Structure formats: C-alpha cells, structure tokens
mmCIF file of C-alpha atoms in Angstrom:
data_model
loop_
_atom_site.group_PDB
_atom_site.id
_atom_site.type_symbol
_atom_site.label_atom_id
_atom_site.label_comp_id
_atom_site.label_asym_id
_atom_site.label_seq_id
_atom_site.Cartn_x
_atom_site.Cartn_y
_atom_site.Cartn_z
ATOM 1 C CA MET A 257 -42.315 27.407 0.634
ATOM 2 C CA SER A 258 -41.005 24.720 2.924
ATOM 3 C CA SER A 259 -37.450 23.430 2.610
ATOM 4 C CA THR A 260 -36.534 19.808 2.068
ATOM 5 C CA THR A 261 -35.464 19.660 5.700
ATOM 6 C CA ASP A 262 -39.105 20.245 6.726
ATOM 7 C CA ARG A 263 -40.216 17.100 4.882
ATOM 8 C CA GLN A 264 -40.697 13.988 6.956
ATOM 9 C CA PRO A 265 -38.223 11.279 5.982
ATOM 10 C CA THR A 266 -39.678 8.320 4.157
ATOM 11 C CA VAL A 267 -38.757 4.647 4.088
ATOM 12 C CA ASP A 268 -37.093 5.265 0.728
ATOM 13 C CA ASP A 269 -34.966 7.981 2.330
ATOM 14 C CA ALA A 270 -33.881 5.549 5.015
ATOM 15 C CA THR A 271 -33.010 2.667 2.686
ATOM 16 C CA ALA A 272 -31.107 5.034 0.371
ATOM 17 C CA TRP A 273 -28.992 6.365 3.251
ATOM 18 C CA TRP A 274 -26.342 3.645 2.875
ATOM 19 C CA SER A 275 -27.188 2.599 -0.657
ATOM 20 C CA THR A 276 -24.518 0.444 -2.256
ATOM 21 C CA SER A 277 -23.756 -1.272 -5.530
ATOM 22 C CA VAL A 278 -21.353 -3.703 -3.836
ATOM 23 C CA THR A 279 -23.557 -6.112 -1.937
ATOM 24 C CA ARG A 280 -27.255 -6.979 -1.906
ATOM 25 C CA ILE A 281 -28.616 -8.832 1.093
ATOM 26 C CA ALA A 282 -32.066 -10.123 1.912
ATOM 27 C CA PRO A 283 -33.242 -12.911 4.211
ATOM 28 C CA GLY A 284 -31.455 -16.004 2.961
ATOM 29 C CA GLU A 285 -29.758 -14.133 0.093
ATOM 30 C CA ILE A 286 -26.332 -12.547 -0.419
ATOM 31 C CA GLU A 287 -25.107 -11.204 -3.745
ATOM 32 C CA LEU A 288 -21.697 -9.696 -4.492
ATOM 33 C CA ARG A 289 -21.970 -7.225 -7.382
ATOM 34 C CA GLY A 290 -24.967 -9.243 -8.590
ATOM 35 C CA TYR A 291 -23.377 -12.698 -8.225
ATOM 36 C CA PRO A 292 -25.081 -15.017 -5.695
ATOM 37 C CA ILE A 293 -22.629 -15.905 -2.938
ATOM 38 C CA GLU A 294 -23.417 -19.595 -3.326
ATOM 39 C CA ASP A 295 -22.107 -19.388 -6.908
ATOM 40 C CA VAL A 296 -19.057 -17.362 -5.943
ATOM 41 C CA ILE A 297 -17.967 -19.797 -3.204
ATOM 42 C CA GLY A 298 -15.749 -22.484 -4.706
ATOM 43 C CA ASN A 299 -15.749 -20.882 -8.152
ATOM 44 C CA VAL A 300 -14.118 -17.496 -7.669
ATOM 45 C CA GLY A 301 -10.754 -17.181 -5.922
ATOM 46 C CA PHE A 302 -10.071 -14.705 -3.127
ATOM 47 C CA VAL A 303 -7.942 -12.404 -5.318
ATOM 48 C CA SER A 304 -10.604 -12.400 -8.037
ATOM 49 C CA THR A 305 -13.205 -11.590 -5.389
ATOM 50 C CA ILE A 306 -11.129 -8.617 -4.276
ATOM 51 C CA TRP A 307 -11.159 -7.363 -7.853
ATOM 52 C CA LEU A 308 -14.875 -8.033 -8.184
ATOM 53 C CA LEU A 309 -15.763 -6.092 -5.059
ATOM 54 C CA THR A 310 -13.457 -3.126 -5.719
ATOM 55 C CA THR A 311 -14.078 -2.714 -9.452
ATOM 56 C CA GLY A 312 -17.483 -4.349 -10.038
ATOM 57 C CA ALA A 313 -16.368 -6.962 -12.554
ATOM 58 C CA LEU A 314 -14.798 -10.394 -12.488
ATOM 59 C CA PRO A 315 -11.184 -10.192 -13.688
ATOM 60 C CA THR A 316 -9.773 -12.018 -16.651
ATOM 61 C CA ARG A 317 -7.293 -14.743 -15.863
ATOM 62 C CA ALA A 318 -4.416 -12.441 -16.852
ATOM 63 C CA VAL A 319 -5.594 -9.669 -14.546
ATOM 64 C CA SER A 320 -6.135 -12.081 -11.665
ATOM 65 C CA GLU A 321 -2.657 -13.584 -12.054
ATOM 66 C CA LEU A 322 -0.932 -10.187 -12.163
ATOM 67 C CA LEU A 323 -2.920 -8.937 -9.175
ATOM 68 C CA GLU A 324 -2.176 -12.063 -7.164
ATOM 69 C CA ALA A 325 1.546 -11.888 -7.861
ATOM 70 C CA THR A 326 1.620 -8.236 -6.790
ATOM 71 C CA LEU A 327 -0.331 -8.863 -3.603
ATOM 72 C CA VAL A 328 1.927 -11.772 -2.703
ATOM 73 C CA ALA A 329 5.045 -9.673 -3.312
ATOM 74 C CA SER A 330 3.941 -7.043 -0.776
ATOM 75 C CA VAL A 331 2.785 -9.239 2.124
ATOM 76 C CA ASP A 332 5.712 -8.685 4.480
ATOM 77 C CA HIS A 333 9.087 -7.058 4.966
ATOM 78 C CA GLY A 334 10.106 -8.335 8.389
ATOM 79 C CA PRO A 335 9.871 -6.917 11.914
ATOM 80 C CA GLN A 336 12.072 -3.920 11.076
ATOM 81 C CA ALA A 337 9.190 -2.518 8.995
ATOM 82 C CA PRO A 338 7.385 0.037 11.217
ATOM 83 C CA SER A 339 3.943 -1.437 10.526
ATOM 84 C CA ILE A 340 5.095 -4.909 11.574
ATOM 85 C CA ALA A 341 7.056 -3.649 14.595
ATOM 86 C CA SER A 342 4.079 -1.588 15.723
ATOM 87 C CA ALA A 343 1.756 -4.587 15.533
ATOM 88 C CA ARG A 344 4.186 -6.836 17.402
ATOM 89 C CA MET A 345 4.708 -4.257 20.151
ATOM 90 C CA ALA A 346 0.945 -3.829 20.533
ATOM 91 C CA ALA A 347 0.484 -7.593 20.738
ATOM 92 C CA THR A 348 2.646 -7.684 23.895
ATOM 93 C CA CYS A 349 0.516 -5.073 25.635
ATOM 94 C CA GLY A 350 -2.555 -7.213 26.285
ATOM 95 C CA VAL A 351 -4.690 -5.944 23.400
ATOM 96 C CA GLY A 352 -6.632 -8.326 21.190
ATOM 97 C CA LEU A 353 -5.330 -9.567 17.861
ATOM 98 C CA ASN A 354 -7.652 -7.226 15.966
ATOM 99 C CA SER A 355 -6.257 -4.224 17.866
ATOM 100 C CA ALA A 356 -2.668 -5.299 17.184
ATOM 101 C CA VAL A 357 -3.420 -5.643 13.459
ATOM 102 C CA ALA A 358 -5.182 -2.274 13.414
ATOM 103 C CA ASN A 359 -2.163 -0.742 15.154
ATOM 104 C CA GLY A 360 0.091 -1.948 12.342
ATOM 105 C CA VAL A 361 -2.272 -0.888 9.559
ATOM 106 C CA ASN A 362 -2.666 2.577 11.075
ATOM 107 C CA VAL A 363 1.016 3.448 10.628
ATOM 108 C CA LEU A 364 0.846 2.808 6.883
ATOM 109 C CA GLY A 365 0.847 6.445 5.821
ATOM 110 C CA ASP A 366 2.411 8.649 3.155
ATOM 111 C CA THR A 367 5.980 7.785 4.187
ATOM 112 C CA HIS A 368 5.638 4.097 5.096
ATOM 113 C CA GLY A 369 3.104 2.598 2.710
ATOM 114 C CA GLY A 370 2.271 5.529 0.457
ATOM 115 C CA ALA A 371 4.971 5.350 -2.227
ATOM 116 C CA GLY A 372 2.925 2.989 -4.397
ATOM 117 C CA GLN A 373 0.005 5.409 -4.587
ATOM 118 C CA GLN A 374 2.393 8.277 -5.318
ATOM 119 C CA CYS A 375 4.143 6.283 -8.045
ATOM 120 C CA VAL A 376 0.846 5.332 -9.741
ATOM 121 C CA GLN A 377 -0.017 9.029 -9.869
ATOM 122 C CA LEU A 378 3.433 9.859 -11.271
ATOM 123 C CA LEU A 379 3.120 7.182 -13.975
ATOM 124 C CA ASN A 380 -0.372 8.422 -14.846
ATOM 125 C CA ASP A 381 0.968 11.975 -15.204
ATOM 126 C CA LEU A 382 3.857 10.901 -17.428
ATOM 127 C CA VAL A 383 1.702 8.797 -19.740
ATOM 128 C CA THR A 384 -0.981 11.492 -19.967
ATOM 129 C CA ARG A 385 1.552 14.173 -20.942
ATOM 130 C CA HIS A 386 3.346 11.818 -23.314
ATOM 131 C CA GLU A 387 0.133 10.984 -25.165
ATOM 132 C CA SER A 388 -1.489 14.418 -25.092
ATOM 133 C CA GLU A 389 1.563 16.617 -25.700
ATOM 134 C CA GLY A 390 3.798 14.227 -27.642
ATOM 135 C CA VAL A 391 6.733 14.788 -25.285
ATOM 136 C CA ALA A 392 9.190 11.875 -25.144
ATOM 137 C CA LEU A 393 8.984 9.749 -22.002
ATOM 138 C CA GLU A 394 12.725 10.123 -21.456
ATOM 139 C CA GLN A 395 12.398 13.925 -21.295
ATOM 140 C CA LEU A 396 9.343 13.739 -19.058
ATOM 141 C CA ALA A 397 11.178 11.337 -16.741
ATOM 142 C CA ARG A 398 14.147 13.695 -16.443
ATOM 143 C CA GLU A 399 11.823 16.611 -15.713
ATOM 144 C CA ALA A 400 9.955 14.630 -13.051
ATOM 145 C CA ILE A 401 13.191 13.639 -11.343
ATOM 146 C CA ALA A 402 14.469 17.222 -11.413
ATOM 147 C CA ASP A 403 11.174 18.435 -9.951
ATOM 148 C CA HIS A 404 11.331 15.945 -7.083
ATOM 149 C CA LYS A 405 14.981 16.823 -6.417
ATOM 150 C CA SER A 406 14.218 20.566 -6.340
ATOM 151 C CA ARG A 407 11.601 19.910 -3.664
ATOM 152 C CA GLY A 408 13.907 17.654 -1.649
ATOM 153 C CA MET A 409 11.750 14.610 -2.337
ATOM 154 C CA PHE A 410 12.564 11.037 -3.278
ATOM 155 C CA VAL A 411 11.150 9.749 -6.539
ATOM 156 C CA PRO A 412 8.465 7.354 -5.250
ATOM 157 C CA GLY A 413 8.922 3.719 -6.174
ATOM 158 C CA PHE A 414 12.702 3.826 -6.809
ATOM 159 C CA GLY A 415 15.642 2.869 -4.629
ATOM 160 C CA HIS A 416 15.505 1.066 -1.302
ATOM 161 C CA ARG A 417 17.062 1.868 2.046
ATOM 162 C CA PHE A 418 17.920 -1.820 2.636
ATOM 163 C CA HIS A 419 18.122 -3.627 -0.706
ATOM 164 C CA PRO A 420 20.663 -2.539 -3.366
ATOM 165 C CA ARG A 421 18.273 -4.267 -5.772
ATOM 166 C CA ASP A 422 14.819 -5.155 -4.484
ATOM 167 C CA PRO A 423 14.420 -8.925 -4.972
ATOM 168 C CA ARG A 424 10.749 -8.420 -5.744
ATOM 169 C CA ARG A 425 11.418 -6.247 -8.790
ATOM 170 C CA ASP A 426 12.629 -8.767 -11.349
ATOM 171 C CA PRO A 427 9.976 -11.519 -11.035
ATOM 172 C CA LEU A 428 7.136 -9.003 -11.158
ATOM 173 C CA LEU A 429 8.762 -7.136 -14.032
ATOM 174 C CA ARG A 430 9.069 -10.381 -15.977
ATOM 175 C CA LEU A 431 5.356 -11.121 -15.453
ATOM 176 C CA VAL A 432 4.453 -7.618 -16.635
ATOM 177 C CA GLU A 433 6.624 -7.938 -19.748
ATOM 178 C CA GLU A 434 5.101 -11.327 -20.560
ATOM 179 C CA SER A 435 1.623 -9.878 -20.136
ATOM 180 C CA VAL A 436 2.484 -7.008 -22.481
ATOM 181 C CA ALA A 437 3.853 -9.464 -25.044
ATOM 182 C CA ARG A 438 0.567 -11.413 -24.955
ATOM 183 C CA GLY A 439 -1.447 -8.234 -25.385
ATOM 184 C CA ASP A 440 -3.112 -8.532 -21.968
ATOM 185 C CA ILE A 441 -2.049 -5.028 -20.969
ATOM 186 C CA SER A 442 -0.883 -2.008 -22.951
ATOM 187 C CA GLY A 443 2.674 -1.588 -21.674
ATOM 188 C CA ARG A 444 2.292 2.229 -21.599
ATOM 189 C CA TYR A 445 2.935 2.482 -17.876
ATOM 190 C CA LEU A 446 5.725 -0.081 -18.026
ATOM 191 C CA ALA A 447 7.449 2.145 -20.572
ATOM 192 C CA ALA A 448 7.050 5.144 -18.278
ATOM 193 C CA GLY A 449 8.432 3.257 -15.279
ATOM 194 C CA LEU A 450 11.450 2.008 -17.217
ATOM 195 C CA ALA A 451 12.071 5.542 -18.520
ATOM 196 C CA LEU A 452 12.211 6.794 -14.935
ATOM 197 C CA GLU A 453 14.569 3.977 -13.973
ATOM 198 C CA ARG A 454 16.913 4.797 -16.867
ATOM 199 C CA ALA A 455 16.826 8.516 -16.058
ATOM 200 C CA LEU A 456 17.899 7.779 -12.474
ATOM 201 C CA GLU A 457 21.091 6.038 -13.633
ATOM 202 C CA ARG A 458 24.304 7.941 -12.977
ATOM 203 C CA GLY A 459 27.183 6.056 -14.605
ATOM 204 C CA GLU A 460 27.722 2.921 -12.551
ATOM 205 C CA ARG A 461 25.218 4.103 -9.934
ATOM 206 C CA ARG A 462 21.761 2.670 -10.447
ATOM 207 C CA ILE A 463 18.579 3.302 -8.526
ATOM 208 C CA PRO A 464 16.295 0.467 -9.638
ATOM 209 C CA MET A 465 12.598 0.434 -8.961
ATOM 210 C CA ASN A 466 11.514 -1.165 -5.707
ATOM 211 C CA ILE A 467 8.375 -3.089 -4.810
ATOM 212 C CA ASP A 468 6.343 0.121 -4.805
ATOM 213 C CA GLY A 469 7.548 1.023 -8.293
ATOM 214 C CA ILE A 470 6.892 -2.319 -9.945
ATOM 215 C CA SER A 471 3.573 -2.676 -8.084
ATOM 216 C CA ALA A 472 2.603 0.787 -9.299
ATOM 217 C CA ILE A 473 3.300 -0.294 -12.881
ATOM 218 C CA VAL A 474 0.988 -3.298 -12.412
ATOM 219 C CA TYR A 475 -1.785 -1.238 -10.834
ATOM 220 C CA ALA A 476 -1.508 1.512 -13.455
ATOM 221 C CA GLU A 477 -1.587 -1.063 -16.258
ATOM 222 C CA LEU A 478 -4.725 -2.578 -14.702
ATOM 223 C CA GLY A 479 -6.420 0.827 -14.461
ATOM 224 C CA VAL A 480 -6.372 0.953 -10.656
ATOM 225 C CA GLN A 481 -6.743 4.477 -9.285
ATOM 226 C CA PRO A 482 -3.829 5.718 -7.136
ATOM 227 C CA GLU A 483 -5.633 5.713 -3.773
ATOM 228 C CA LEU A 484 -7.116 2.271 -4.400
ATOM 229 C CA ALA A 485 -3.591 1.067 -5.193
ATOM 230 C CA ARG A 486 -2.588 2.071 -1.677
ATOM 231 C CA GLY A 487 -5.626 0.267 -0.331
ATOM 232 C CA LEU A 488 -4.572 -2.918 -2.116
ATOM 233 C CA PHE A 489 -1.080 -2.586 -0.668
ATOM 234 C CA VAL A 490 -2.564 -2.207 2.820
ATOM 235 C CA LEU A 491 -4.698 -5.283 2.202
ATOM 236 C CA SER A 492 -1.597 -7.238 1.178
ATOM 237 C CA ARG A 493 0.600 -6.025 4.047
ATOM 238 C CA SER A 494 -2.201 -6.867 6.504
ATOM 239 C CA VAL A 495 -1.329 -10.526 5.949
ATOM 240 C CA GLY A 496 2.207 -10.002 7.241
ATOM 241 C CA ILE A 497 0.952 -7.805 10.058
ATOM 242 C CA LEU A 498 -1.486 -10.528 11.106
ATOM 243 C CA ALA A 499 1.168 -13.255 10.980
ATOM 244 C CA HIS A 500 3.662 -11.266 13.068
ATOM 245 C CA ALA A 501 1.079 -10.126 15.605
ATOM 246 C CA TRP A 502 -0.109 -13.708 16.018
ATOM 247 C CA GLU A 503 3.456 -15.002 16.407
ATOM 248 C CA GLU A 504 4.208 -12.370 19.043
ATOM 249 C CA LYS A 505 1.072 -13.204 21.007
ATOM 250 C CA GLN A 506 2.062 -16.881 21.032
ATOM 251 C CA ALA A 507 5.487 -16.004 22.463
ATOM 252 C CA GLY A 508 3.816 -14.765 25.656
ATOM 253 C CA GLN A 509 6.314 -11.996 26.440
ATOM 254 C CA ARG A 510 4.767 -8.920 28.012
ATOM 255 C CA ILE A 511 5.285 -5.254 27.179
ATOM 256 C CA LYS A 512 8.126 -5.369 24.682
ATOM 257 C CA GLY A 513 9.386 -1.866 23.993
ATOM 258 C CA PRO A 514 11.286 -0.643 20.958
ATOM 259 C CA LEU A 515 14.651 -1.677 22.457
ATOM 260 C CA PRO A 516 15.527 -4.930 24.260
ATOM 261 C CA PRO A 517 16.488 -4.527 27.937
ATOM 262 C CA PRO A 518 18.777 -3.259 29.343
ATOM 263 C CA LEU A 519 19.255 -0.914 26.362
ATOM 264 C CA LEU A 520 17.726 2.533 26.692
ATOM 265 C CA ALA A 521 17.269 5.244 24.096
ATOM 266 C CA ASP A 522 19.975 7.913 24.149
ATOM 267 C CA TYR A 523 19.031 10.947 26.201
ATOM 268 C CA THR A 524 19.933 14.277 24.594
ATOM 269 C CA GLY A 525 18.256 16.736 26.997
ATOM 270 C CA GLU A 526 19.491 18.830 29.926
ATOM 271 C CA ALA A 527 21.819 17.393 32.536
ATOM 272 C CA THR A 528 20.280 16.473 35.868
ATOM 273 C CA ARG A 529 19.305 19.670 37.715
ATOM 274 C CA ASP A 530 17.399 20.779 40.792
ATOM 275 C CA VAL A 531 13.856 22.097 40.796
ATOM 276 C CA PRO A 532 13.967 25.507 42.538
ATOM 277 C CA GLY A 533 12.631 25.264 46.102
ATOM 278 C CA ALA A 534 12.040 21.530 45.915
ATOM 279 C CA ARG A 535 12.464 19.546 49.138
ATOM 280 C CA ARG A 536 13.506 15.950 48.819
ATOM 281 C CA PRO A 537 12.611 13.376 51.445
ATOM 282 C CA ALA A 538 15.526 12.311 53.573
ATOM 283 C CA THR A 539 17.424 9.303 52.292
ATOM 284 C CA PRO A 540 16.966 6.381 54.729
#
C-alpha cells in the first residue's frame, strides 16, 4: 500500500495549500468575507472592516462604536513607551519607515503590550467560574488577586506606573456602561472587571483599571478571544508608532541613542585594568 506522500500532488492540493475564508480574488474581482470590494469601499468604515476581516461578519453600529473608541484610546503613549522609543531610534539609523514601524511593533510582548490579552483571559476565567460554580465575583476577584500576589505578578489591566488614574479609563467605562444599559452587550465582563477593581482597594489606596483593563472589558464583552485582543492593541498602537517614526525621520538627526549626548549610561563593571602581557603602542 502506498502512502499519501507517494501520491502526486494535484491542482486541488495546490489551491488548498493557502485556502482562506477571508478574501476571494480572481481577475478583476476582490471579495472580503463574501462582500465585493467595490461595495465595501465608501460604505463600510475602516474599523468595521477590521471587524469584518477578523470575525467574518459586519459589526452592528454599537459594536463598531465601542471598537473604534477602544482602538482610538490605545493609539499612543508618547516617546517614553518602549515601542515608540524603539521605532524612533530605528528611524534615525537609516532604515526605511516600514523597518522602523516593524521595530516598534516587535517590542510589543508580554510585558509591554500583553496586559490586555492577559486581562481578557482573567475576565473570561472569572465569568466562567462565576456562572458555572455560582461563586460570587467578589470572592473570585480576591482569590485571583491573592494568586497573582503569591506568584509575584501584577494583576494585568490595573494600576499604572505613570498615571495615578489612567485618563483613558473613565470615557471608555462610560461608553461600556451606556452600551450595557441599552442591552447592546451583557455587562458580565464589566461586572468582573469592577469586582477586581474593588478588591484591589486598600482603604484610601486605589488601584484603578488602566487602558489595558478597560480595553479588556470591551474586548471580552464583544467576544474577542484573548490573543486577538492583543492583535487589535498592536494594530491600534501601530498608528502611534507610525506617526512617531515618521516625525523622527523628518527631523533628519542621525543615530540617536537611548540617551542624549554627552550623557552616558552608568558603568557598573570592573575598574580599568591591564590585560596580562599586553603591549601598548608608545604614546606620541
């Protein structure tokens, strides 16, 4: 009996190799999830097109508005953000704009850029346990915080190293609450996020949710999977990365390092010492 690897590949094998449900193309034809591009252009906004391509369906107006507000909220956080700083530094090194943008995007990892994904997963876990086991959200929130603390981890989506209260929290929270009141979304993940926020209070000390926390509530309410939530954040932050990289290229300064001259990073190694047997050239 011959194995499937002995069979000669067919045309169907070749066309199925990169099969996709996202886009159909043919000579003179482009369809996005079944919608002809000529109908999409001018009728479907960019944010709605993002939703269409990533989920397969056109969003309702409520979904589109929540998604747009969240994407706008995450576009930039200034040149002190590592992703922005990395892109700006790359832009001074003679690389193209695309390389500078890629440089910034590539530092968006678990620590810088990953809290939203982690918070969506945490909210999903809390809601699932609350609904399947009947445990109160307040108790689940306290348990989750204790678990993170025991592992020496921050609770993702809460607190900010720069903002005592993230200015992006309140306007997005208001939009989510209004959407819940209209019945556009369930409010289950909002309840879980607020339970975590309350559980983090210690007397007068508050640790409010940051942009990652409120964005995670939006994405969880919209049914966005955790990893896709990170992808949407990266898509949003790419706008700021692009703007900063472009601005830096226009400035024309070459090879900007992490510190302005004549500042140098502190040296903490060995004092100056001789290499055994080394012969230095005579000083002129």
